[in-house]
PDB file of C-alpha atoms and ligand atoms in Angstrom:
ATOM      1  CA  UNK A   1       0.000   0.000   0.000  1.00 78.00           C
ATOM      2  CA  UNK A   2       1.348   3.420  -0.964  1.00 84.00           C
ATOM      3  CA  UNK A   3       1.606   5.900   1.947  1.00 92.00           C
ATOM      4  CA  UNK A   4       1.815   9.580   1.087  1.00 95.00           C
ATOM      5  CA  UNK A   5       3.995  11.940   3.108  1.00 96.00           C
ATOM      6  CA  UNK A   6       3.289  15.683   3.255  1.00 95.00           C
ATOM      7  CA  UNK A   7       6.317  17.864   2.524  1.00 96.00           C
ATOM      8  CA  UNK A   8       5.769  21.183   4.291  1.00 96.00           C
ATOM      9  CA  UNK A   9       7.916  24.013   3.016  1.00 95.00           C
ATOM     10  CA  UNK A  10      10.835  24.602   0.696  1.00 96.00           C
ATOM     11  CA  UNK A  11      13.431  22.661   2.692  1.00 96.00           C
ATOM     12  CA  UNK A  12      11.358  19.489   2.970  1.00 97.00           C
ATOM     13  CA  UNK A  13      10.631  19.580  -0.766  1.00 97.00           C
ATOM     14  CA  UNK A  14      14.286  20.356  -1.498  1.00 97.00           C
ATOM     15  CA  UNK A  15      15.605  17.361   0.445  1.00 97.00           C
ATOM     16  CA  UNK A  16      13.037  14.956  -0.986  1.00 97.00           C
ATOM     17  CA  UNK A  17      13.808  16.135  -4.534  1.00 97.00           C
ATOM     18  CA  UNK A  18      17.544  15.915  -3.938  1.00 97.00           C
ATOM     19  CA  UNK A  19      17.702  12.505  -2.260  1.00 98.00           C
ATOM     20  CA  UNK A  20      14.670  10.666  -3.652  1.00 97.00           C
ATOM     21  CA  UNK A  21      13.320  12.459  -6.734  1.00 97.00           C
ATOM     22  CA  UNK A  22      11.476   9.374  -7.955  1.00 97.00           C
ATOM     23  CA  UNK A  23       9.355   9.306  -4.792  1.00 97.00           C
ATOM     24  CA  UNK A  24       8.138  12.902  -5.110  1.00 97.00           C
ATOM     25  CA  UNK A  25       4.585  12.887  -6.477  1.00 97.00           C
ATOM     26  CA  UNK A  26       3.639  16.533  -6.332  1.00 97.00           C
ATOM     27  CA  UNK A  27       5.226  19.952  -5.859  1.00 97.00           C
ATOM     28  CA  UNK A  28       2.933  22.954  -5.424  1.00 98.00           C
ATOM     29  CA  UNK A  29       4.175  26.543  -5.322  1.00 98.00           C
ATOM     30  CA  UNK A  30       2.294  29.791  -4.771  1.00 98.00           C
ATOM     31  CA  UNK A  31       4.397  31.596  -7.365  1.00 97.00           C
ATOM     32  CA  UNK A  32       6.747  29.714  -9.696  1.00 97.00           C
ATOM     33  CA  UNK A  33       9.117  32.646 -10.317  1.00 97.00           C
ATOM     34  CA  UNK A  34       9.483  33.225  -6.551  1.00 97.00           C
ATOM     35  CA  UNK A  35      10.072  29.511  -5.906  1.00 97.00           C
ATOM     36  CA  UNK A  36      12.758  29.362  -8.591  1.00 97.00           C
ATOM     37  CA  UNK A  37      14.410  32.474  -7.158  1.00 97.00           C
ATOM     38  CA  UNK A  38      14.469  30.711  -3.765  1.00 96.00           C
ATOM     39  CA  UNK A  39      16.005  27.644  -5.396  1.00 97.00           C
ATOM     40  CA  UNK A  40      18.651  29.775  -7.101  1.00 97.00           C
ATOM     41  CA  UNK A  41      19.556  31.234  -3.729  1.00 96.00           C
ATOM     42  CA  UNK A  42      19.411  28.089  -1.559  1.00 96.00           C
ATOM     43  CA  UNK A  43      19.599  25.076  -3.863  1.00 97.00           C
ATOM     44  CA  UNK A  44      20.725  25.951  -7.382  1.00 97.00           C
ATOM     45  CA  UNK A  45      21.268  22.252  -8.143  1.00 96.00           C
ATOM     46  CA  UNK A  46      17.483  21.833  -8.033  1.00 97.00           C
ATOM     47  CA  UNK A  47      16.464  24.724 -10.297  1.00 97.00           C
ATOM     48  CA  UNK A  48      15.689  22.588 -13.342  1.00 96.00           C
ATOM     49  CA  UNK A  49      14.018  19.805 -11.386  1.00 96.00           C
ATOM     50  CA  UNK A  50      11.788  22.301  -9.590  1.00 96.00           C
ATOM     51  CA  UNK A  51      10.981  24.115 -12.827  1.00 96.00           C
ATOM     52  CA  UNK A  52       9.929  20.815 -14.403  1.00 96.00           C
ATOM     53  CA  UNK A  53       7.887  19.473 -11.470  1.00 96.00           C
ATOM     54  CA  UNK A  54       6.252  22.474  -9.769  1.00 97.00           C
ATOM     55  CA  UNK A  55       2.635  23.449 -10.378  1.00 97.00           C
ATOM     56  CA  UNK A  56       1.144  26.733  -9.174  1.00 97.00           C
ATOM     57  CA  UNK A  57      -1.578  26.490  -6.559  1.00 97.00           C
ATOM     58  CA  UNK A  58      -2.552  27.322  -2.987  1.00 96.00           C
ATOM     59  CA  UNK A  59       0.163  26.617  -0.397  1.00 96.00           C
ATOM     60  CA  UNK A  60      -0.217  27.106   3.374  1.00 94.00           C
ATOM     61  CA  UNK A  61       3.459  27.576   4.168  1.00 94.00           C
ATOM     62  CA  UNK A  62       5.458  30.806   4.475  1.00 95.00           C
ATOM     63  CA  UNK A  63       7.975  29.642   1.853  1.00 95.00           C
ATOM     64  CA  UNK A  64       5.149  29.201  -0.678  1.00 96.00           C
ATOM     65  CA  UNK A  65       6.357  25.655  -1.433  1.00 97.00           C
ATOM     66  CA  UNK A  66       4.847  22.307  -0.453  1.00 97.00           C
ATOM     67  CA  UNK A  67       4.673  18.819  -1.836  1.00 97.00           C
ATOM     68  CA  UNK A  68       3.829  15.188  -1.368  1.00 97.00           C
ATOM     69  CA  UNK A  69       5.977  12.095  -1.719  1.00 97.00           C
ATOM     70  CA  UNK A  70       5.655   8.351  -1.290  1.00 97.00           C
ATOM     71  CA  UNK A  71       6.971   6.847   1.908  1.00 97.00           C
ATOM     72  CA  UNK A  72       9.849   4.546   0.851  1.00 96.00           C
ATOM     73  CA  UNK A  73       9.924   0.829   1.599  1.00 93.00           C
ATOM     74  CA  UNK A  74      11.703   0.058   4.878  1.00 92.00           C
ATOM     75  CA  UNK A  75      15.382  -0.836   4.401  1.00 94.00           C
ATOM     76  CA  UNK A  76      15.788  -3.278   7.267  1.00 95.00           C
ATOM     77  CA  UNK A  77      19.283  -4.478   6.328  1.00 95.00           C
ATOM     78  CA  UNK A  78      20.773  -1.613   8.391  1.00 95.00           C
ATOM     79  CA  UNK A  79      19.676  -3.446  11.545  1.00 96.00           C
ATOM     80  CA  UNK A  80      22.083  -6.271  10.686  1.00 93.00           C
ATOM     81  CA  UNK A  81      24.996  -4.770   8.718  1.00 91.00           C
ATOM     82  CA  UNK A  82      26.352  -1.263   8.194  1.00 96.00           C
ATOM     83  CA  UNK A  83      29.557   0.698   7.625  1.00 95.00           C
ATOM     84  CA  UNK A  84      28.484   3.888   9.426  1.00 97.00           C
ATOM     85  CA  UNK A  85      26.627   4.227  12.764  1.00 98.00           C
ATOM     86  CA  UNK A  86      22.948   3.341  13.032  1.00 98.00           C
ATOM     87  CA  UNK A  87      20.870   5.526  15.337  1.00 98.00           C
ATOM     88  CA  UNK A  88      18.286   3.960  17.641  1.00 98.00           C
ATOM     89  CA  UNK A  89      15.673   6.303  19.103  1.00 98.00           C
ATOM     90  CA  UNK A  90      14.339   4.350  22.076  1.00 98.00           C
ATOM     91  CA  UNK A  91      10.659   5.264  22.440  1.00 98.00           C
ATOM     92  CA  UNK A  92      10.927   9.002  21.692  1.00 98.00           C
ATOM     93  CA  UNK A  93       7.800  10.953  22.593  1.00 97.00           C
ATOM     94  CA  UNK A  94       8.362  14.380  21.068  1.00 98.00           C
ATOM     95  CA  UNK A  95       8.137  14.512  17.253  1.00 98.00           C
ATOM     96  CA  UNK A  96      10.393  17.565  17.111  1.00 97.00           C
ATOM     97  CA  UNK A  97      13.181  15.742  18.929  1.00 98.00           C
ATOM     98  CA  UNK A  98      12.831  12.726  16.641  1.00 98.00           C
ATOM     99  CA  UNK A  99      12.951  14.993  13.587  1.00 98.00           C
ATOM    100  CA  UNK A 100      16.041  16.793  14.882  1.00 98.00           C
ATOM    101  CA  UNK A 101      17.702  13.407  15.486  1.00 98.00           C
ATOM    102  CA  UNK A 102      16.999  12.312  11.897  1.00 98.00           C
ATOM    103  CA  UNK A 103      18.365  15.606  10.643  1.00 98.00           C
ATOM    104  CA  UNK A 104      21.688  15.263  12.454  1.00 98.00           C
ATOM    105  CA  UNK A 105      21.909  11.565  11.561  1.00 98.00           C
ATOM    106  CA  UNK A 106      21.570  12.459   7.876  1.00 98.00           C
ATOM    107  CA  UNK A 107      24.095  15.284   8.174  1.00 98.00           C
ATOM    108  CA  UNK A 108      26.709  13.180   9.957  1.00 98.00           C
ATOM    109  CA  UNK A 109      26.379  10.292   7.494  1.00 98.00           C
ATOM    110  CA  UNK A 110      24.645   7.701   9.690  1.00 98.00           C
ATOM    111  CA  UNK A 111      23.401   4.539   7.981  1.00 98.00           C
ATOM    112  CA  UNK A 112      19.840   4.947   9.252  1.00 98.00           C
ATOM    113  CA  UNK A 113      17.515   5.814  12.115  1.00 98.00           C
ATOM    114  CA  UNK A 114      15.439   3.121  13.800  1.00 98.00           C
ATOM    115  CA  UNK A 115      12.613   3.774  16.270  1.00 98.00           C
ATOM    116  CA  UNK A 116      11.253   1.657  19.097  1.00 98.00           C
ATOM    117  CA  UNK A 117       7.965   2.587  20.763  1.00 97.00           C
ATOM    118  CA  UNK A 118       4.749   4.144  19.587  1.00 96.00           C
ATOM    119  CA  UNK A 119       5.748   7.314  17.729  1.00 97.00           C
ATOM    120  CA  UNK A 120       5.280   6.988  13.967  1.00 96.00           C
ATOM    121  CA  UNK A 121       8.677   7.849  12.409  1.00 97.00           C
ATOM    122  CA  UNK A 122       6.770   9.339   9.467  1.00 96.00           C
ATOM    123  CA  UNK A 123       4.374  11.458  11.520  1.00 95.00           C
ATOM    124  CA  UNK A 124       4.059  14.875   9.773  1.00 93.00           C
ATOM    125  CA  UNK A 125       5.614  16.647  12.761  1.00 95.00           C
ATOM    126  CA  UNK A 126       8.642  14.317  12.638  1.00 97.00           C
ATOM    127  CA  UNK A 127       9.080  14.989   8.907  1.00 97.00           C
ATOM    128  CA  UNK A 128       8.763  18.712   9.649  1.00 95.00           C
ATOM    129  CA  UNK A 129      11.490  18.420  12.298  1.00 97.00           C
ATOM    130  CA  UNK A 130      13.857  16.617   9.941  1.00 98.00           C
ATOM    131  CA  UNK A 131      13.285  19.162   7.134  1.00 97.00           C
ATOM    132  CA  UNK A 132      12.523  16.215   4.854  1.00 97.00           C
ATOM    133  CA  UNK A 133      15.844  14.459   5.526  1.00 98.00           C
ATOM    134  CA  UNK A 134      13.873  11.240   6.039  1.00 98.00           C
ATOM    135  CA  UNK A 135      14.541  10.865   2.309  1.00 98.00           C
ATOM    136  CA  UNK A 136      18.322  10.889   2.796  1.00 98.00           C
ATOM    137  CA  UNK A 137      18.645   7.636   4.790  1.00 98.00           C
ATOM    138  CA  UNK A 138      16.610   4.610   5.929  1.00 98.00           C
ATOM    139  CA  UNK A 139      14.071   5.466   8.660  1.00 98.00           C
ATOM    140  CA  UNK A 140      12.238   2.524  10.177  1.00 97.00           C
ATOM    141  CA  UNK A 141      10.634   0.938  13.192  1.00 97.00           C
ATOM    142  CA  UNK A 142      12.302  -1.975  14.967  1.00 97.00           C
ATOM    143  CA  UNK A 143      12.401  -4.045  18.094  1.00 97.00           C
ATOM    144  CA  UNK A 144      15.542  -3.833  20.229  1.00 96.00           C
ATOM    145  CA  UNK A 145      15.982  -7.608  19.858  1.00 96.00           C
ATOM    146  CA  UNK A 146      16.571  -7.180  16.085  1.00 96.00           C
ATOM    147  CA  UNK A 147      19.808  -5.205  16.558  1.00 95.00           C
ATOM    148  CA  UNK A 148      23.153  -6.835  15.844  1.00 93.00           C
ATOM    149  CA  UNK A 149      26.740  -5.605  16.266  1.00 93.00           C
ATOM    150  CA  UNK A 150      28.006  -3.256  18.960  1.00 97.00           C
ATOM    151  CA  UNK A 151      25.123  -1.414  20.654  1.00 98.00           C
ATOM    152  CA  UNK A 152      26.194   1.649  22.632  1.00 98.00           C
ATOM    153  CA  UNK A 153      23.510   3.035  24.901  1.00 98.00           C
ATOM    154  CA  UNK A 154      23.941   6.729  25.707  1.00 98.00           C
ATOM    155  CA  UNK A 155      23.271   7.474  29.339  1.00 98.00           C
ATOM    156  CA  UNK A 156      24.478  10.250  31.625  1.00 97.00           C
ATOM    157  CA  UNK A 157      25.717   7.591  34.077  1.00 96.00           C
ATOM    158  CA  UNK A 158      27.703   5.591  31.494  1.00 97.00           C
ATOM    159  CA  UNK A 159      31.414   5.109  30.884  1.00 97.00           C
ATOM    160  CA  UNK A 160      33.526   7.627  28.957  1.00 96.00           C
ATOM    161  CA  UNK A 161      32.607   7.568  25.247  1.00 96.00           C
ATOM    162  CA  UNK A 162      36.004   6.712  23.712  1.00 93.00           C
ATOM    163  CA  UNK A 163      36.459   5.948  20.012  1.00 95.00           C
ATOM    164  CA  UNK A 164      33.134   5.275  18.309  1.00 97.00           C
ATOM    165  CA  UNK A 165      33.237   2.284  15.908  1.00 96.00           C
ATOM    166  CA  UNK A 166      31.886   2.554  12.347  1.00 97.00           C
ATOM    167  CA  UNK A 167      29.346  -0.239  12.754  1.00 96.00           C
ATOM    168  CA  UNK A 168      27.976   0.877  16.112  1.00 97.00           C
ATOM    169  CA  UNK A 169      24.319   1.312  17.034  1.00 98.00           C
ATOM    170  CA  UNK A 170      24.017   4.571  19.021  1.00 98.00           C
ATOM    171  CA  UNK A 171      20.912   4.343  21.214  1.00 98.00           C
ATOM    172  CA  UNK A 172      19.365   7.365  22.897  1.00 98.00           C
ATOM    173  CA  UNK A 173      16.557   7.182  25.421  1.00 98.00           C
ATOM    174  CA  UNK A 174      13.195   8.777  25.837  1.00 98.00           C
ATOM    175  CA  UNK A 175      12.796  12.374  27.034  1.00 96.00           C
ATOM    176  CA  UNK A 176      11.470  11.648  30.500  1.00 92.00           C
ATOM    177  CA  UNK A 177      12.278   8.023  31.237  1.00 95.00           C
ATOM    178  CA  UNK A 178      15.597   7.511  29.436  1.00 97.00           C
ATOM    179  CA  UNK A 179      16.610   4.095  28.090  1.00 98.00           C
ATOM    180  CA  UNK A 180      14.194   1.164  28.188  1.00 98.00           C
ATOM    181  CA  UNK A 181      15.003  -2.117  29.915  1.00 98.00           C
ATOM    182  CA  UNK A 182      15.034  -3.835  26.478  1.00 97.00           C
ATOM    183  CA  UNK A 183      17.702  -1.523  25.090  1.00 98.00           C
ATOM    184  CA  UNK A 184      19.752  -1.749  28.283  1.00 98.00           C
ATOM    185  CA  UNK A 185      19.581  -5.539  27.913  1.00 97.00           C
ATOM    186  CA  UNK A 186      20.947  -5.612  24.343  1.00 97.00           C
ATOM    187  CA  UNK A 187      23.515  -2.824  24.901  1.00 98.00           C
ATOM    188  CA  UNK A 188      27.150  -3.938  24.718  1.00 97.00           C
ATOM    189  CA  UNK A 189      28.310  -0.674  26.365  1.00 98.00           C
ATOM    190  CA  UNK A 190      26.701   2.225  28.226  1.00 98.00           C
ATOM    191  CA  UNK A 191      28.479   5.481  27.444  1.00 98.00           C
ATOM    192  CA  UNK A 192      28.176   9.073  28.606  1.00 98.00           C
ATOM    193  CA  UNK A 193      29.003  12.601  27.521  1.00 98.00           C
ATOM    194  CA  UNK A 194      30.596  14.636  30.289  1.00 97.00           C
ATOM    195  CA  UNK A 195      28.485  17.429  31.771  1.00 97.00           C
ATOM    196  CA  UNK A 196      29.188  20.211  34.205  1.00 97.00           C
ATOM    197  CA  UNK A 197      28.026  19.455  37.795  1.00 96.00           C
ATOM    198  CA  UNK A 198      24.407  20.441  38.329  1.00 96.00           C
ATOM    199  CA  UNK A 199      23.287  19.641  34.765  1.00 97.00           C
ATOM    200  CA  UNK A 200      21.298  16.404  34.802  1.00 94.00           C
ATOM    201  CA  UNK A 201      20.978  15.578  31.114  1.00 97.00           C
ATOM    202  CA  UNK A 202      21.170  16.743  27.514  1.00 98.00           C
ATOM    203  CA  UNK A 203      18.286  16.791  25.079  1.00 98.00           C
ATOM    204  CA  UNK A 204      18.280  13.462  23.220  1.00 98.00           C
ATOM    205  CA  UNK A 205      19.045  14.973  19.812  1.00 98.00           C
ATOM    206  CA  UNK A 206      21.855  17.045  21.319  1.00 98.00           C
ATOM    207  CA  UNK A 207      23.404  13.977  22.989  1.00 98.00           C
ATOM    208  CA  UNK A 208      23.089  12.043  19.743  1.00 98.00           C
ATOM    209  CA  UNK A 209      24.675  14.895  17.826  1.00 98.00           C
ATOM    210  CA  UNK A 210      27.718  14.960  20.110  1.00 98.00           C
ATOM    211  CA  UNK A 211      28.233  11.185  19.806  1.00 98.00           C
ATOM    212  CA  UNK A 212      27.748  11.132  16.023  1.00 98.00           C
ATOM    213  CA  UNK A 213      30.175  13.975  15.517  1.00 98.00           C
ATOM    214  CA  UNK A 214      32.705  12.341  17.860  1.00 97.00           C
ATOM    215  CA  UNK A 215      32.604   9.500  15.300  1.00 97.00           C
ATOM    216  CA  UNK A 216      32.560  11.762  12.257  1.00 97.00           C
ATOM    217  CA  UNK A 217      35.410  14.037  13.432  1.00 96.00           C
ATOM    218  CA  UNK A 218      37.704  11.379  14.777  1.00 88.00           C
ATOM    219  CA  UNK A 219      41.215  11.450  13.376  1.00 65.00           C
TER     220      UNK A 219
HETATM  221  C1  LIG B 301      16.557  13.952  28.291  1.00 71.59           C
HETATM  222  S1  LIG B 301      17.538  12.546  28.392  1.00 71.59           S
HETATM  223  C2  LIG B 301      16.620  11.488  29.474  1.00 71.59           C
HETATM  224  C3  LIG B 301      16.734  11.859  30.892  1.00 71.59           C
HETATM  225  C4  LIG B 301      16.082  10.835  31.771  1.00 71.59           C
HETATM  226  N1  LIG B 301      15.566  11.461  32.943  1.00 71.59           N
HETATM  227  C5  LIG B 301      16.995   9.700  32.151  1.00 71.59           C
HETATM  228  O1  LIG B 301      16.769   9.136  33.205  1.00 71.59           O
HETATM  229  O2  LIG B 301      17.882   9.308  31.409  1.00 71.59           O
HETATM  230  C6  LIG B 301      17.289  11.712  26.878  1.00 71.59           C
HETATM  231  C7  LIG B 301      18.420  10.821  26.439  1.00 71.59           C
HETATM  232  O3  LIG B 301      19.539  11.624  26.021  1.00 71.59           O
HETATM  233  C8  LIG B 301      20.733  10.898  26.256  1.00 71.59           C
HETATM  234  N2  LIG B 301      21.584  11.706  27.116  1.00 71.59           N
HETATM  235  C9  LIG B 301      21.270  12.851  27.763  1.00 71.59           C
HETATM  236  N3  LIG B 301      22.320  13.329  28.429  1.00 71.59           N
HETATM  237  C10 LIG B 301      23.352  12.459  28.226  1.00 71.59           C
HETATM  238  C11 LIG B 301      24.714  12.402  28.634  1.00 71.59           C
HETATM  239  N4  LIG B 301      25.274  13.331  29.396  1.00 71.59           N
HETATM  240  N5  LIG B 301      25.471  11.371  28.216  1.00 71.59           N
HETATM  241  C12 LIG B 301      24.954  10.418  27.400  1.00 71.59           C
HETATM  242  N6  LIG B 301      23.681  10.430  26.989  1.00 71.59           N
HETATM  243  C13 LIG B 301      22.878  11.429  27.382  1.00 71.59           C
HETATM  244  C14 LIG B 301      20.351   9.581  26.879  1.00 71.59           C
HETATM  245  O4  LIG B 301      20.263   8.594  25.900  1.00 71.59           O
HETATM  246  C15 LIG B 301      18.995   9.891  27.484  1.00 71.59           C
HETATM  247  O5  LIG B 301      18.222   8.720  27.655  1.00 71.59           O
END
C-alpha cells in the first residue's frame, strides 16, 4: 500500500527532490518565479528539477512551497549490517526531537535511524522536524531484539565515550524516562558525555549529535 507523506515548506521539498526524486509525487508553489528564485539562492542544483515538477496552486506555508511524496519501503538491512553508525531512538515521545535526530543523523552520514515505541517515524511533525531528511537515509521501526553488532547506549551515568566504531548502534533514550530495559539488555556498552556538575541531562538529539560527531570528526 502506498503511503503519502506531506512535505511542508521549501526545505522538505528540497531534500526529498535531492535525495529521492522518484518518490516525489507533487510539488505545489504559490508563485513559480518566486520559488525558482528561492532555489537559485538556496539550492541551485534543483532549479531545473523544480521548474519541471512544480505546479502553481494554494500553499499554506510561508515559503510558498509544499509537496507530497511516497513513503519509501523500509530498508531493514541496516539493523544487521552497516559501515556507518545506526541511530536507535528508544521510544521518543516528542516529534520535534525525533525529527532533529533524523536531521543530524543524515548530516553526519549515519546509515539509518530506527525507532522503538509508539511514535510513527513518518508522523508529519517528525518529517517537519527533519526538514525532509527522512529521504536521505533509511528510517524505520524496529524491536531492540533485532539489533546486531556493537550497541552503545547513551546514558548520563555511562562510561567515557572513547572511540566510536563505524558499525555501532548509538541508542538514545526517551525524554522523561531515558533508556528502556530492552535496550539496556541488548547494549554492549553504556556510554556518557561529560556534563558540568548540576546539569542532569542533555536533550536526546543534542546527545546524539555529540556522539555522532565524535565519530565523524575522529582522526
Ligand atoms: C533527556 S535525556 C533522558 C533523561 C532521563 N531522565 C533519564 O533518566 O535518562 C534523553 C536521552 O539523552 C541521552 N543523554 C542525555 N544526556 C546524556 C549524557 N550526558 N550522556 C549520554 N547520553 C545522554 C540519553 O540517551 C537519554 O536517555
